[in-house]
Amino acid sequence: MPHIIVKLWPGKSRQQKQKLADEITRSVTRVLAYGDESVSVGFEEVSAGDWMTEVYQPDIAAKQDSLFKKPGYGPLGGQS
């Protein structure tokens, strides 16, 4: 613990994902004082066409009270 899931549009390389996973792991271990053996990072690719229904509505809009960083798009970002 913790397990972090990054949801993003398809197209990022394996190397980019690995670099981001490494950076997330470093931040988690530094900020939360966990060993890196306790951290796992996964990636879920979601197409742009499915983003609003598969990510924005269920994970962002419906859980906005638990967000510490809100997106700058959609109703929460003041844009439609």
PDB file of N, CA and C in Angstrom:
ATOM      1  N   MET A   1       0.851  -1.166   0.000  1.00  0.00           N
ATOM      2  CA  MET A   1       0.000   0.000   0.000  1.00  0.00           C
ATOM      3  C   MET A   1       0.884   1.211   0.000  1.00  0.00           C
ATOM      4  N   PRO A   2       0.655   2.202  -0.718  1.00  0.00           N
ATOM      5  CA  PRO A   2      -0.517   2.424  -1.560  1.00  0.00           C
ATOM      6  C   PRO A   2      -0.358   1.872  -2.983  1.00  0.00           C
ATOM      7  N   HIS A   3      -1.516   1.698  -3.606  1.00  0.00           N
ATOM      8  CA  HIS A   3      -1.565   1.316  -5.018  1.00  0.00           C
ATOM      9  C   HIS A   3      -2.139   2.506  -5.768  1.00  0.00           C
ATOM     10  N   ILE A   4      -1.413   3.013  -6.737  1.00  0.00           N
ATOM     11  CA  ILE A   4      -1.837   4.174  -7.516  1.00  0.00           C
ATOM     12  C   ILE A   4      -2.173   3.719  -8.927  1.00  0.00           C
ATOM     13  N   ILE A   5      -3.347   4.146  -9.402  1.00  0.00           N
ATOM     14  CA  ILE A   5      -3.761   3.846 -10.768  1.00  0.00           C
ATOM     15  C   ILE A   5      -3.787   5.151 -11.549  1.00  0.00           C
ATOM     16  N   VAL A   6      -3.060   5.189 -12.638  1.00  0.00           N
ATOM     17  CA  VAL A   6      -3.021   6.355 -13.514  1.00  0.00           C
ATOM     18  C   VAL A   6      -3.884   6.033 -14.730  1.00  0.00           C
ATOM     19  N   LYS A   7      -4.911   6.840 -14.935  1.00  0.00           N
ATOM     20  CA  LYS A   7      -5.765   6.673 -16.108  1.00  0.00           C
ATOM     21  C   LYS A   7      -5.389   7.761 -17.100  1.00  0.00           C
ATOM     22  N   LEU A   8      -5.155   7.363 -18.339  1.00  0.00           N
ATOM     23  CA  LEU A   8      -4.687   8.299 -19.350  1.00  0.00           C
ATOM     24  C   LEU A   8      -5.100   7.840 -20.730  1.00  0.00           C
ATOM     25  N   TRP A   9      -5.038   8.778 -21.680  1.00  0.00           N
ATOM     26  CA  TRP A   9      -5.319   8.425 -23.069  1.00  0.00           C
ATOM     27  C   TRP A   9      -4.226   7.502 -23.594  1.00  0.00           C
ATOM     28  N   PRO A  10      -4.547   6.639 -24.533  1.00  0.00           N
ATOM     29  CA  PRO A  10      -3.538   5.772 -25.146  1.00  0.00           C
ATOM     30  C   PRO A  10      -2.484   6.590 -25.887  1.00  0.00           C
ATOM     31  N   GLY A  11      -1.316   5.980 -26.051  1.00  0.00           N
ATOM     32  CA  GLY A  11      -0.294   6.597 -26.885  1.00  0.00           C
ATOM     33  C   GLY A  11       1.021   6.871 -26.201  1.00  0.00           C
ATOM     34  N   LYS A  12       1.064   6.806 -24.894  1.00  0.00           N
ATOM     35  CA  LYS A  12       2.335   7.026 -24.198  1.00  0.00           C
ATOM     36  C   LYS A  12       3.167   5.744 -24.286  1.00  0.00           C
ATOM     37  N   SER A  13       4.456   5.914 -24.423  1.00  0.00           N
ATOM     38  CA  SER A  13       5.339   4.755 -24.568  1.00  0.00           C
ATOM     39  C   SER A  13       5.534   4.037 -23.230  1.00  0.00           C
ATOM     40  N   ARG A  14       6.023   2.830 -23.330  1.00  0.00           N
ATOM     41  CA  ARG A  14       6.356   2.053 -22.129  1.00  0.00           C
ATOM     42  C   ARG A  14       7.411   2.801 -21.294  1.00  0.00           C
ATOM     43  N   GLN A  15       8.361   3.430 -21.963  1.00  0.00           N
ATOM     44  CA  GLN A  15       9.408   4.181 -21.268  1.00  0.00           C
ATOM     45  C   GLN A  15       8.814   5.383 -20.521  1.00  0.00           C
ATOM     46  N   GLN A  16       7.874   6.082 -21.137  1.00  0.00           N
ATOM     47  CA  GLN A  16       7.223   7.209 -20.467  1.00  0.00           C
ATOM     48  C   GLN A  16       6.450   6.738 -19.239  1.00  0.00           C
ATOM     49  N   LYS A  17       5.750   5.638 -19.386  1.00  0.00           N
ATOM     50  CA  LYS A  17       4.994   5.092 -18.249  1.00  0.00           C
ATOM     51  C   LYS A  17       5.941   4.663 -17.131  1.00  0.00           C
ATOM     52  N   GLN A  18       7.044   4.037 -17.479  1.00  0.00           N
ATOM     53  CA  GLN A  18       8.002   3.618 -16.462  1.00  0.00           C
ATOM     54  C   GLN A  18       8.596   4.818 -15.739  1.00  0.00           C
ATOM     55  N   LYS A  19       8.923   5.857 -16.486  1.00  0.00           N
ATOM     56  CA  LYS A  19       9.476   7.069 -15.875  1.00  0.00           C
ATOM     57  C   LYS A  19       8.469   7.709 -14.920  1.00  0.00           C
ATOM     58  N   LEU A  20       7.203   7.776 -15.332  1.00  0.00           N
ATOM     59  CA  LEU A  20       6.175   8.331 -14.455  1.00  0.00           C
ATOM     60  C   LEU A  20       5.983   7.447 -13.225  1.00  0.00           C
ATOM     61  N   ALA A  21       5.963   6.140 -13.394  1.00  0.00           N
ATOM     62  CA  ALA A  21       5.838   5.223 -12.249  1.00  0.00           C
ATOM     63  C   ALA A  21       6.999   5.413 -11.277  1.00  0.00           C
ATOM     64  N   ASP A  22       8.201   5.584 -11.800  1.00  0.00           N
ATOM     65  CA  ASP A  22       9.371   5.813 -10.945  1.00  0.00           C
ATOM     66  C   ASP A  22       9.238   7.126 -10.173  1.00  0.00           C
ATOM     67  N   GLU A  23       8.778   8.176 -10.850  1.00  0.00           N
ATOM     68  CA  GLU A  23       8.603   9.485 -10.197  1.00  0.00           C
ATOM     69  C   GLU A  23       7.515   9.425  -9.127  1.00  0.00           C
ATOM     70  N   ILE A  24       6.413   8.758  -9.433  1.00  0.00           N
ATOM     71  CA  ILE A  24       5.334   8.605  -8.446  1.00  0.00           C
ATOM     72  C   ILE A  24       5.855   7.838  -7.236  1.00  0.00           C
ATOM     73  N   THR A  25       6.584   6.762  -7.481  1.00  0.00           N
ATOM     74  CA  THR A  25       7.134   5.961  -6.381  1.00  0.00           C
ATOM     75  C   THR A  25       8.070   6.792  -5.519  1.00  0.00           C
ATOM     76  N   ARG A  26       8.939   7.571  -6.138  1.00  0.00           N
ATOM     77  CA  ARG A  26       9.848   8.438  -5.369  1.00  0.00           C
ATOM     78  C   ARG A  26       9.071   9.433  -4.507  1.00  0.00           C
ATOM     79  N   SER A  27       8.049  10.033  -5.074  1.00  0.00           N
ATOM     80  CA  SER A  27       7.245  11.000  -4.320  1.00  0.00           C
ATOM     81  C   SER A  27       6.517  10.342  -3.152  1.00  0.00           C
ATOM     82  N   VAL A  28       5.933   9.193  -3.400  1.00  0.00           N
ATOM     83  CA  VAL A  28       5.210   8.490  -2.333  1.00  0.00           C
ATOM     84  C   VAL A  28       6.157   8.106  -1.200  1.00  0.00           C
ATOM     85  N   THR A  29       7.318   7.580  -1.551  1.00  0.00           N
ATOM     86  CA  THR A  29       8.249   7.167  -0.494  1.00  0.00           C
ATOM     87  C   THR A  29       8.769   8.361   0.290  1.00  0.00           C
ATOM     88  N   ARG A  30       8.974   9.491  -0.393  1.00  0.00           N
ATOM     89  CA  ARG A  30       9.469  10.692   0.283  1.00  0.00           C
ATOM     90  C   ARG A  30       8.392  11.346   1.143  1.00  0.00           C
ATOM     91  N   VAL A  31       7.212  11.527   0.590  1.00  0.00           N
ATOM     92  CA  VAL A  31       6.154  12.259   1.289  1.00  0.00           C
ATOM     93  C   VAL A  31       5.490  11.411   2.371  1.00  0.00           C
ATOM     94  N   LEU A  32       5.230  10.146   2.089  1.00  0.00           N
ATOM     95  CA  LEU A  32       4.486   9.302   3.028  1.00  0.00           C
ATOM     96  C   LEU A  32       5.375   8.386   3.865  1.00  0.00           C
ATOM     97  N   ALA A  33       6.656   8.402   3.607  1.00  0.00           N
ATOM     98  CA  ALA A  33       7.630   7.611   4.365  1.00  0.00           C
ATOM     99  C   ALA A  33       7.356   6.106   4.309  1.00  0.00           C
ATOM    100  N   TYR A  34       6.984   5.633   3.117  1.00  0.00           N
ATOM    101  CA  TYR A  34       6.875   4.196   2.868  1.00  0.00           C
ATOM    102  C   TYR A  34       8.117   3.756   2.109  1.00  0.00           C
ATOM    103  N   GLY A  35       8.475   2.500   2.245  1.00  0.00           N
ATOM    104  CA  GLY A  35       9.530   1.950   1.409  1.00  0.00           C
ATOM    105  C   GLY A  35       8.996   1.705   0.013  1.00  0.00           C
ATOM    106  N   ASP A  36       9.879   1.737  -0.978  1.00  0.00           N
ATOM    107  CA  ASP A  36       9.402   1.552  -2.352  1.00  0.00           C
ATOM    108  C   ASP A  36       8.803   0.168  -2.582  1.00  0.00           C
ATOM    109  N   GLU A  37       9.134  -0.795  -1.719  1.00  0.00           N
ATOM    110  CA  GLU A  37       8.533  -2.125  -1.843  1.00  0.00           C
ATOM    111  C   GLU A  37       7.046  -2.111  -1.509  1.00  0.00           C
ATOM    112  N   SER A  38       6.572  -1.032  -0.882  1.00  0.00           N
ATOM    113  CA  SER A  38       5.160  -0.927  -0.499  1.00  0.00           C
ATOM    114  C   SER A  38       4.299  -0.270  -1.575  1.00  0.00           C
ATOM    115  N   VAL A  39       4.924   0.284  -2.584  1.00  0.00           N
ATOM    116  CA  VAL A  39       4.210   1.075  -3.590  1.00  0.00           C
ATOM    117  C   VAL A  39       4.033   0.266  -4.869  1.00  0.00           C
ATOM    118  N   SER A  40       2.829   0.348  -5.442  1.00  0.00           N
ATOM    119  CA  SER A  40       2.595  -0.213  -6.776  1.00  0.00           C
ATOM    120  C   SER A  40       1.890   0.840  -7.612  1.00  0.00           C
ATOM    121  N   VAL A  41       2.202   0.846  -8.908  1.00  0.00           N
ATOM    122  CA  VAL A  41       1.645   1.835  -9.830  1.00  0.00           C
ATOM    123  C   VAL A  41       1.165   1.097 -11.072  1.00  0.00           C
ATOM    124  N   GLY A  42      -0.093   1.342 -11.437  1.00  0.00           N
ATOM    125  CA  GLY A  42      -0.656   0.739 -12.634  1.00  0.00           C
ATOM    126  C   GLY A  42      -1.159   1.805 -13.588  1.00  0.00           C
ATOM    127  N   PHE A  43      -1.321   1.434 -14.847  1.00  0.00           N
ATOM    128  CA  PHE A  43      -1.814   2.346 -15.870  1.00  0.00           C
ATOM    129  C   PHE A  43      -3.024   1.734 -16.551  1.00  0.00           C
ATOM    130  N   GLU A  44      -4.052   2.549 -16.752  1.00  0.00           N
ATOM    131  CA  GLU A  44      -5.237   2.144 -17.500  1.00  0.00           C
ATOM    132  C   GLU A  44      -5.436   3.145 -18.622  1.00  0.00           C
ATOM    133  N   GLU A  45      -5.370   2.670 -19.848  1.00  0.00           N
ATOM    134  CA  GLU A  45      -5.574   3.544 -20.993  1.00  0.00           C
ATOM    135  C   GLU A  45      -7.060   3.609 -21.327  1.00  0.00           C
ATOM    136  N   VAL A  46      -7.549   4.838 -21.495  1.00  0.00           N
ATOM    137  CA  VAL A  46      -8.957   5.079 -21.810  1.00  0.00           C
ATOM    138  C   VAL A  46      -9.003   6.010 -23.016  1.00  0.00           C
ATOM    139  N   SER A  47      -9.748   5.642 -24.026  1.00  0.00           N
ATOM    140  CA  SER A  47      -9.811   6.468 -25.235  1.00  0.00           C
ATOM    141  C   SER A  47     -10.454   7.814 -24.937  1.00  0.00           C
ATOM    142  N   ALA A  48     -10.113   8.801 -25.738  1.00  0.00           N
ATOM    143  CA  ALA A  48     -10.676  10.147 -25.574  1.00  0.00           C
ATOM    144  C   ALA A  48     -12.199  10.112 -25.661  1.00  0.00           C
ATOM    145  N   GLY A  49     -12.722   9.271 -26.519  1.00  0.00           N
ATOM    146  CA  GLY A  49     -14.166   9.162 -26.682  1.00  0.00           C
ATOM    147  C   GLY A  49     -14.882   8.579 -25.483  1.00  0.00           C
ATOM    148  N   ASP A  50     -14.168   7.798 -24.690  1.00  0.00           N
ATOM    149  CA  ASP A  50     -14.760   7.170 -23.507  1.00  0.00           C
ATOM    150  C   ASP A  50     -14.415   7.889 -22.208  1.00  0.00           C
ATOM    151  N   TRP A  51     -13.543   8.901 -22.275  1.00  0.00           N
ATOM    152  CA  TRP A  51     -13.025   9.550 -21.071  1.00  0.00           C
ATOM    153  C   TRP A  51     -14.124  10.097 -20.165  1.00  0.00           C
ATOM    154  N   MET A  52     -15.074  10.818 -20.729  1.00  0.00           N
ATOM    155  CA  MET A  52     -16.110  11.446 -19.899  1.00  0.00           C
ATOM    156  C   MET A  52     -16.960  10.413 -19.170  1.00  0.00           C
ATOM    157  N   THR A  53     -17.321   9.342 -19.840  1.00  0.00           N
ATOM    158  CA  THR A  53     -18.191   8.349 -19.208  1.00  0.00           C
ATOM    159  C   THR A  53     -17.431   7.348 -18.339  1.00  0.00           C
ATOM    160  N   GLU A  54     -16.197   7.018 -18.716  1.00  0.00           N
ATOM    161  CA  GLU A  54     -15.449   5.996 -17.967  1.00  0.00           C
ATOM    162  C   GLU A  54     -14.543   6.558 -16.878  1.00  0.00           C
ATOM    163  N   VAL A  55     -14.169   7.834 -17.000  1.00  0.00           N
ATOM    164  CA  VAL A  55     -13.255   8.422 -16.011  1.00  0.00           C
ATOM    165  C   VAL A  55     -13.852   9.671 -15.369  1.00  0.00           C
ATOM    166  N   TYR A  56     -14.196  10.667 -16.182  1.00  0.00           N
ATOM    167  CA  TYR A  56     -14.616  11.947 -15.610  1.00  0.00           C
ATOM    168  C   TYR A  56     -15.844  11.802 -14.705  1.00  0.00           C
ATOM    169  N   GLN A  57     -16.898  11.221 -15.223  1.00  0.00           N
ATOM    170  CA  GLN A  57     -18.130  11.121 -14.416  1.00  0.00           C
ATOM    171  C   GLN A  57     -17.938  10.273 -13.155  1.00  0.00           C
ATOM    172  N   PRO A  58     -17.452   9.018 -13.273  1.00  0.00           N
ATOM    173  CA  PRO A  58     -17.376   8.188 -12.062  1.00  0.00           C
ATOM    174  C   PRO A  58     -16.223   8.512 -11.117  1.00  0.00           C
ATOM    175  N   ASP A  59     -15.082   8.953 -11.649  1.00  0.00           N
ATOM    176  CA  ASP A  59     -13.888   9.121 -10.804  1.00  0.00           C
ATOM    177  C   ASP A  59     -13.595  10.561 -10.418  1.00  0.00           C
ATOM    178  N   ILE A  60     -14.106  11.510 -11.186  1.00  0.00           N
ATOM    179  CA  ILE A  60     -13.800  12.915 -10.915  1.00  0.00           C
ATOM    180  C   ILE A  60     -15.044  13.638 -10.406  1.00  0.00           C
ATOM    181  N   ALA A  61     -16.076  13.729 -11.246  1.00  0.00           N
ATOM    182  CA  ALA A  61     -17.279  14.468 -10.854  1.00  0.00           C
ATOM    183  C   ALA A  61     -17.968  13.841  -9.642  1.00  0.00           C
ATOM    184  N   ALA A  62     -18.090  12.521  -9.637  1.00  0.00           N
ATOM    185  CA  ALA A  62     -18.804  11.852  -8.547  1.00  0.00           C
ATOM    186  C   ALA A  62     -17.997  11.797  -7.247  1.00  0.00           C
ATOM    187  N   LYS A  63     -16.697  12.042  -7.332  1.00  0.00           N
ATOM    188  CA  LYS A  63     -15.839  11.956  -6.141  1.00  0.00           C
ATOM    189  C   LYS A  63     -15.079  13.254  -5.897  1.00  0.00           C
ATOM    190  N   GLN A  64     -15.659  14.375  -6.317  1.00  0.00           N
ATOM    191  CA  GLN A  64     -14.922  15.630  -6.245  1.00  0.00           C
ATOM    192  C   GLN A  64     -14.544  16.024  -4.821  1.00  0.00           C
ATOM    193  N   ASP A  65     -15.288  15.578  -3.821  1.00  0.00           N
ATOM    194  CA  ASP A  65     -14.939  15.905  -2.433  1.00  0.00           C
ATOM    195  C   ASP A  65     -13.632  15.258  -1.991  1.00  0.00           C
ATOM    196  N   SER A  66     -13.225  14.195  -2.681  1.00  0.00           N
ATOM    197  CA  SER A  66     -11.974  13.524  -2.311  1.00  0.00           C
ATOM    198  C   SER A  66     -10.796  13.931  -3.194  1.00  0.00           C
ATOM    199  N   LEU A  67     -11.023  14.814  -4.169  1.00  0.00           N
ATOM    200  CA  LEU A  67      -9.943  15.249  -5.055  1.00  0.00           C
ATOM    201  C   LEU A  67      -9.101  16.328  -4.391  1.00  0.00           C
ATOM    202  N   PHE A  68      -7.804  16.173  -4.447  1.00  0.00           N
ATOM    203  CA  PHE A  68      -6.881  17.198  -3.960  1.00  0.00           C
ATOM    204  C   PHE A  68      -6.355  18.042  -5.115  1.00  0.00           C
ATOM    205  N   LYS A  69      -6.481  17.538  -6.335  1.00  0.00           N
ATOM    206  CA  LYS A  69      -6.126  18.271  -7.551  1.00  0.00           C
ATOM    207  C   LYS A  69      -7.246  18.032  -8.542  1.00  0.00           C
ATOM    208  N   LYS A  70      -7.991  19.099  -8.857  1.00  0.00           N
ATOM    209  CA  LYS A  70      -9.098  18.987  -9.804  1.00  0.00           C
ATOM    210  C   LYS A  70      -8.601  19.383 -11.201  1.00  0.00           C
ATOM    211  N   PRO A  71      -9.226  18.804 -12.238  1.00  0.00           N
ATOM    212  CA  PRO A  71      -8.807  19.135 -13.601  1.00  0.00           C
ATOM    213  C   PRO A  71      -9.252  20.536 -13.990  1.00  0.00           C
ATOM    214  N   GLY A  72      -8.608  21.073 -14.991  1.00  0.00           N
ATOM    215  CA  GLY A  72      -8.969  22.387 -15.503  1.00  0.00           C
ATOM    216  C   GLY A  72      -9.954  22.325 -16.656  1.00  0.00           C
ATOM    217  N   TYR A  73     -10.623  21.200 -16.848  1.00  0.00           N
ATOM    218  CA  TYR A  73     -11.605  21.036 -17.913  1.00  0.00           C
ATOM    219  C   TYR A  73     -12.908  20.535 -17.299  1.00  0.00           C
ATOM    220  N   GLY A  74     -13.973  20.582 -18.085  1.00  0.00           N
ATOM    221  CA  GLY A  74     -15.268  20.091 -17.637  1.00  0.00           C
ATOM    222  C   GLY A  74     -15.873  21.012 -16.578  1.00  0.00           C
ATOM    223  N   PRO A  75     -17.019  20.638 -16.039  1.00  0.00           N
ATOM    224  CA  PRO A  75     -17.707  21.465 -15.053  1.00  0.00           C
ATOM    225  C   PRO A  75     -16.852  21.843 -13.836  1.00  0.00           C
ATOM    226  N   LEU A  76     -15.985  20.963 -13.399  1.00  0.00           N
ATOM    227  CA  LEU A  76     -15.148  21.271 -12.233  1.00  0.00           C
ATOM    228  C   LEU A  76     -14.081  22.296 -12.568  1.00  0.00           C
ATOM    229  N   GLY A  77     -13.721  22.395 -13.835  1.00  0.00           N
ATOM    230  CA  GLY A  77     -12.707  23.348 -14.259  1.00  0.00           C
ATOM    231  C   GLY A  77     -13.296  24.654 -14.759  1.00  0.00           C
ATOM    232  N   GLY A  78     -14.619  24.752 -14.697  1.00  0.00           N
ATOM    233  CA  GLY A  78     -15.265  25.975 -15.124  1.00  0.00           C
ATOM    234  C   GLY A  78     -15.471  26.052 -16.625  1.00  0.00           C
ATOM    235  N   GLN A  79     -15.172  24.951 -17.327  1.00  0.00           N
ATOM    236  CA  GLN A  79     -15.376  24.887 -18.768  1.00  0.00           C
ATOM    237  C   GLN A  79     -16.279  23.705 -19.062  1.00  0.00           C
ATOM    238  N   SER A  80     -16.993  23.758 -20.174  1.00  0.00           N
ATOM    239  CA  SER A  80     -17.787  22.591 -20.537  1.00  0.00           C
ATOM    240  C   SER A  80     -17.195  21.835 -21.673  1.00  0.00           C
TER     241      SER A  80
END
